[in-house]
Coordinates of C-alpha atoms in Angstrom, one line a residue:
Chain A
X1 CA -4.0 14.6 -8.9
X2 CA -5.7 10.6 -8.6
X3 CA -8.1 10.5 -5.9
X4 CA -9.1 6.9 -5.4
X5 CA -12.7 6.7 -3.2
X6 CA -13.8 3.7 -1.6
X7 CA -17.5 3.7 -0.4
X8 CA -18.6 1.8 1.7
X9 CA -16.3 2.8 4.5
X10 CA -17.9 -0.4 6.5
X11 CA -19.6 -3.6 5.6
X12 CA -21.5 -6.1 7.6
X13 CA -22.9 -9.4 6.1
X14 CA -24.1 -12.9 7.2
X15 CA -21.4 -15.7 6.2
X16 CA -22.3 -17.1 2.5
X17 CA -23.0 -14.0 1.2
X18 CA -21.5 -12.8 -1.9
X19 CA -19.6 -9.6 -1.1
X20 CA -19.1 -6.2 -3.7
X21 CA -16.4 -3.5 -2.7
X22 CA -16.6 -0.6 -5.0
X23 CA -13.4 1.4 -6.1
X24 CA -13.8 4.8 -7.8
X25 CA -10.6 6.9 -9.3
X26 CA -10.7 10.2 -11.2
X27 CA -7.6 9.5 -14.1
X28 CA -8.1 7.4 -16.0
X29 CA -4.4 7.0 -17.2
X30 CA -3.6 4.8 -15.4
X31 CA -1.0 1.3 -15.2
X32 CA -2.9 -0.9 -13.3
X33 CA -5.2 -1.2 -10.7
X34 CA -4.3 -3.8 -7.9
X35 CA -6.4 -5.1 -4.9
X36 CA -5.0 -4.9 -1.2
X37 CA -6.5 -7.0 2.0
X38 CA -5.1 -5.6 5.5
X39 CA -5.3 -7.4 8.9
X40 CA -5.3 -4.9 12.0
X41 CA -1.5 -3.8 12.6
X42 CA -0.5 -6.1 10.0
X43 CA 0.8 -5.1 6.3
X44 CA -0.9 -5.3 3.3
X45 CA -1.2 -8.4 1.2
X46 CA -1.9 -8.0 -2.7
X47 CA -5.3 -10.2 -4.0
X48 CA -5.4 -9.4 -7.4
X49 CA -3.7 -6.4 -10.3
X50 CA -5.4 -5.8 -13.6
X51 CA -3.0 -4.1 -16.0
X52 CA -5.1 -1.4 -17.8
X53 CA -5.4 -3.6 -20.8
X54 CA -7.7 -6.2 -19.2
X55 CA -11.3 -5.8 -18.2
X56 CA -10.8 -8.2 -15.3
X57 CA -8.8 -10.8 -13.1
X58 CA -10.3 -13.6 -10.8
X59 CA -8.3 -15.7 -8.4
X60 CA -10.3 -18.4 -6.4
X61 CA -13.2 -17.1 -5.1
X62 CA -12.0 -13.3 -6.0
X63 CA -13.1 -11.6 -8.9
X64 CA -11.9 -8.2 -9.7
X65 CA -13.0 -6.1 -12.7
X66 CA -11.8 -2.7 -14.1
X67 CA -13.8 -0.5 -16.6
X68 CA -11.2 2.5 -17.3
X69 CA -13.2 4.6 -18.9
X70 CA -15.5 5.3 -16.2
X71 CA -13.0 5.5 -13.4
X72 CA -14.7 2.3 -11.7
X73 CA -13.8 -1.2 -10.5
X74 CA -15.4 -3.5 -8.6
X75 CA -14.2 -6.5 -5.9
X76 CA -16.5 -9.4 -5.9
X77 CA -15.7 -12.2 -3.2
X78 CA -18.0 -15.2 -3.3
X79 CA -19.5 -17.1 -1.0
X80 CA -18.1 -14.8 2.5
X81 CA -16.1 -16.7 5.3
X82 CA -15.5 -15.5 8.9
X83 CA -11.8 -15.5 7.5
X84 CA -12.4 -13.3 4.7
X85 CA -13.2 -10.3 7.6
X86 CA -10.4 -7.8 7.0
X87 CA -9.8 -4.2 5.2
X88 CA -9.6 -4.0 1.3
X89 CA -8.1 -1.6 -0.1
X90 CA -7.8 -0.4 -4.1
X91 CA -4.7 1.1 -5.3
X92 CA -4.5 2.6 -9.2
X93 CA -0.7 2.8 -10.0
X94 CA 0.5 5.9 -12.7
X95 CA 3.8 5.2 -13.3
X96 CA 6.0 4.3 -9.6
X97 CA 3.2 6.1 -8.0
X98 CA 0.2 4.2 -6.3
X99 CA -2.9 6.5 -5.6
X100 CA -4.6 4.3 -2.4
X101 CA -8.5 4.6 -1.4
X102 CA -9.2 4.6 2.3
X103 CA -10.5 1.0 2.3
X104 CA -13.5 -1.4 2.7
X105 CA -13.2 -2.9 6.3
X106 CA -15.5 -6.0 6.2
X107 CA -16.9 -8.0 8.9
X108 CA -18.7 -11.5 8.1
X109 CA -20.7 -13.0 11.0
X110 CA -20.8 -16.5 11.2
Chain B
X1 CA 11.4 -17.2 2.4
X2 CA 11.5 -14.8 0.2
X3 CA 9.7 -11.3 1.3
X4 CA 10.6 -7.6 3.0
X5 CA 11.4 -7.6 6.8
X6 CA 10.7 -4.8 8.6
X7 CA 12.2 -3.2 11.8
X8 CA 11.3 -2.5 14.8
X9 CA 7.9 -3.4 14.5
X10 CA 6.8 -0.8 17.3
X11 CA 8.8 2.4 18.0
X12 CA 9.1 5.4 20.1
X13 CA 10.8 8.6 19.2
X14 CA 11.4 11.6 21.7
X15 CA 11.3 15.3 21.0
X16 CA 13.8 16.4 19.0
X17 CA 15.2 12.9 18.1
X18 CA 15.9 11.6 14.4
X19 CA 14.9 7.4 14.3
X20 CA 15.1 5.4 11.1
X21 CA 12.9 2.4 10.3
X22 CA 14.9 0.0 8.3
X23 CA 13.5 -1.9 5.4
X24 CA 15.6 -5.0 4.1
X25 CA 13.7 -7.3 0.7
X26 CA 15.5 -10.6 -0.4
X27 CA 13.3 -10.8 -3.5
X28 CA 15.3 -9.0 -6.1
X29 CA 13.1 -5.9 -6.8
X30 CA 14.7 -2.7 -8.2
X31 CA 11.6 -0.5 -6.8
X32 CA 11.0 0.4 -3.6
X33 CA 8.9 2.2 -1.7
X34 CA 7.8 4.1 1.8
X35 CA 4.1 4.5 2.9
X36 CA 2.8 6.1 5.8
X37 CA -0.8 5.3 7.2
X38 CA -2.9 7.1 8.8
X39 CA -6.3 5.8 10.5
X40 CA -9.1 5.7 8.4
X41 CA -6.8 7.1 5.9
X42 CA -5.6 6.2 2.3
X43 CA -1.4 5.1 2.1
X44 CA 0.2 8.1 1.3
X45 CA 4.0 7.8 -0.6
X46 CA 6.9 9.3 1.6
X47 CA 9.4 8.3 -0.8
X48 CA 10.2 5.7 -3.7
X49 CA 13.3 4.2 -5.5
X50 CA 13.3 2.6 -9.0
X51 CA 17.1 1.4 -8.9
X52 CA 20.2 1.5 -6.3
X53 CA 21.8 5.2 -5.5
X54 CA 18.4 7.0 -7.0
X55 CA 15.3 7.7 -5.4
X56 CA 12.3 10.8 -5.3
X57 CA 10.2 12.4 -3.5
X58 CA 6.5 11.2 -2.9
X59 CA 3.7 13.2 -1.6
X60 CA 4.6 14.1 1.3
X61 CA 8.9 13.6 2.1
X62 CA 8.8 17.1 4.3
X63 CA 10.5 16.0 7.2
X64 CA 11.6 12.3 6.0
X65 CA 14.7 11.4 4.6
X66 CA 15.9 7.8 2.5
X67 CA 19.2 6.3 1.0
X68 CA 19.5 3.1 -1.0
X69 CA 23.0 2.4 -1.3
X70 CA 21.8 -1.3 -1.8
X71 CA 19.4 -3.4 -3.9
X72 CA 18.2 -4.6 -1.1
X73 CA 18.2 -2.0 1.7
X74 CA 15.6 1.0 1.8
X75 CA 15.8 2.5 5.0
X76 CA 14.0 5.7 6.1
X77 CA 14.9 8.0 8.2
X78 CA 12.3 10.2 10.3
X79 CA 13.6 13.2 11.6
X80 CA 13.3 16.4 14.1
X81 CA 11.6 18.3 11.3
X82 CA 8.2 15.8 10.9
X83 CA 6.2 17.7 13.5
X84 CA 3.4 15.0 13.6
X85 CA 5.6 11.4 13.0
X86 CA 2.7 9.2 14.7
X87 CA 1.6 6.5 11.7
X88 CA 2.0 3.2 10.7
X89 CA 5.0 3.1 8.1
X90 CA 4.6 0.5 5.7
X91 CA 8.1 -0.3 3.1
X92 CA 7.1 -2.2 -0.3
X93 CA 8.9 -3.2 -3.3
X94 CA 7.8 -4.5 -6.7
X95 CA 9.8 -6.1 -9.9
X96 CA 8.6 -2.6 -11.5
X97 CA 6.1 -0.2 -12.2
X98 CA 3.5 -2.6 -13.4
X99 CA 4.1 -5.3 -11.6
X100 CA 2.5 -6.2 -7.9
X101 CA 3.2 -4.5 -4.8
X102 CA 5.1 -6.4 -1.9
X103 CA 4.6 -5.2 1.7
X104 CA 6.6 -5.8 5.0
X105 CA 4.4 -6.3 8.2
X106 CA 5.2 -2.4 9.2
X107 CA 6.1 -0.3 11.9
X108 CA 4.5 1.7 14.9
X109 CA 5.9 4.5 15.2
X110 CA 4.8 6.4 18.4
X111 CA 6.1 10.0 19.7
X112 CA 6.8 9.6 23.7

């Protein structure tokens, strides 16, 4: 069974820094990996999928990689904004079925 | 605007009472899926359909039931059996299996 581990559970950083959520998983036969970012009591909104053939995926200011072999893939979000405070969550997809970590809620102070 | 509606966004179920959470996407997808969260918990798959009239189980259906008699209707049904139905249920659909993940804004569901 996928077990998808996000550590930290909790972040805290001043605004302008760069930020680095960690996702873990335990297949590695695996679709894709996609990135989530959660509002409270809001639904989930994808930020970025990397199909198992890529090594990574960047949108804006969001850079996601994936390294398959190790079970490891890493969020980067430059240059933090009040706005960017929210829960991430990593999801690795084997075949219809998404394996989801607990998630990264981040603050960023102003 | 394209996206998933769902409804009610807050709901409360009594003892003994079956309530379904509908789930309605304008966006085409064959797949569609049911999550249910927890707090400070992963999504966990109730149920999941690739294409109209089909659908299977996820990881934990006891007490949950689903019918998708339309490409664009996935509604879930939550009845007497699911001893502990408290959660945030969340629908989603998706082109296919690799493709992204589309959410709806969810549903409270609260036991009275």
């Amino acid at each position: 069974k996928q077990e998808v581990t996000q550590i930290p559970a909790a972040l805290s950083v001043p605004e302008g820094e760069n930020l680095v959520l960690n996702c873990s998983f335990t297949d590695s036969a695996i679709y894709n990996l996609q990135w989530f970012r959660q509002d409270p009591g809001k639904g989930l909104t994808s930020l970025l999928l990397i199909q198992s053939s890529q090594r990574e995926q960047t949108s804006g200011r969001l850079n996601a990689s994936l390294d398959k072999s190790s079970g490891r893939s890493t969020l980067y979000i430059a240059a933090s904004q009040p706005g960017d405070s929210a829960t991430y969550l990593c999801a690795v997809s084997d075949d219809y079925k998404l394996s989801f970590g607990a998630g990264t809620t981040v603050t960023v102070r102003a | 605007d394209g996206g998933i509606t769902q409804s009610p966004k807050y709901l409360f179920r009594k003892e003994g009472q079956n309530v379904t959470l509908s789930c309605e996407q304008n966006l085409n997808h064959d797949a569609m899926y049911w999550y249910r969260q927890d707090p400070g918990q992963g999504l966990r798959l109730i149920y999941y359909s690739q294409i109209v009239n089909d659908f299977q189980k996820g990881d934990i259906a006891e007490g949950y039931s689903v019918s998708r008699e339309k490409k664009e209707s996935f509604p879930l049904t939550v009845t007497s059996a699911q001893k502990n139905p408290t959660a945030f249920y969340l629908c989603a659909s998706s082109i296919d299996r690799q493709t992204q993940l589309f959410f709806g804004s969810g549903t409270q569901l609260s036991v009275l």
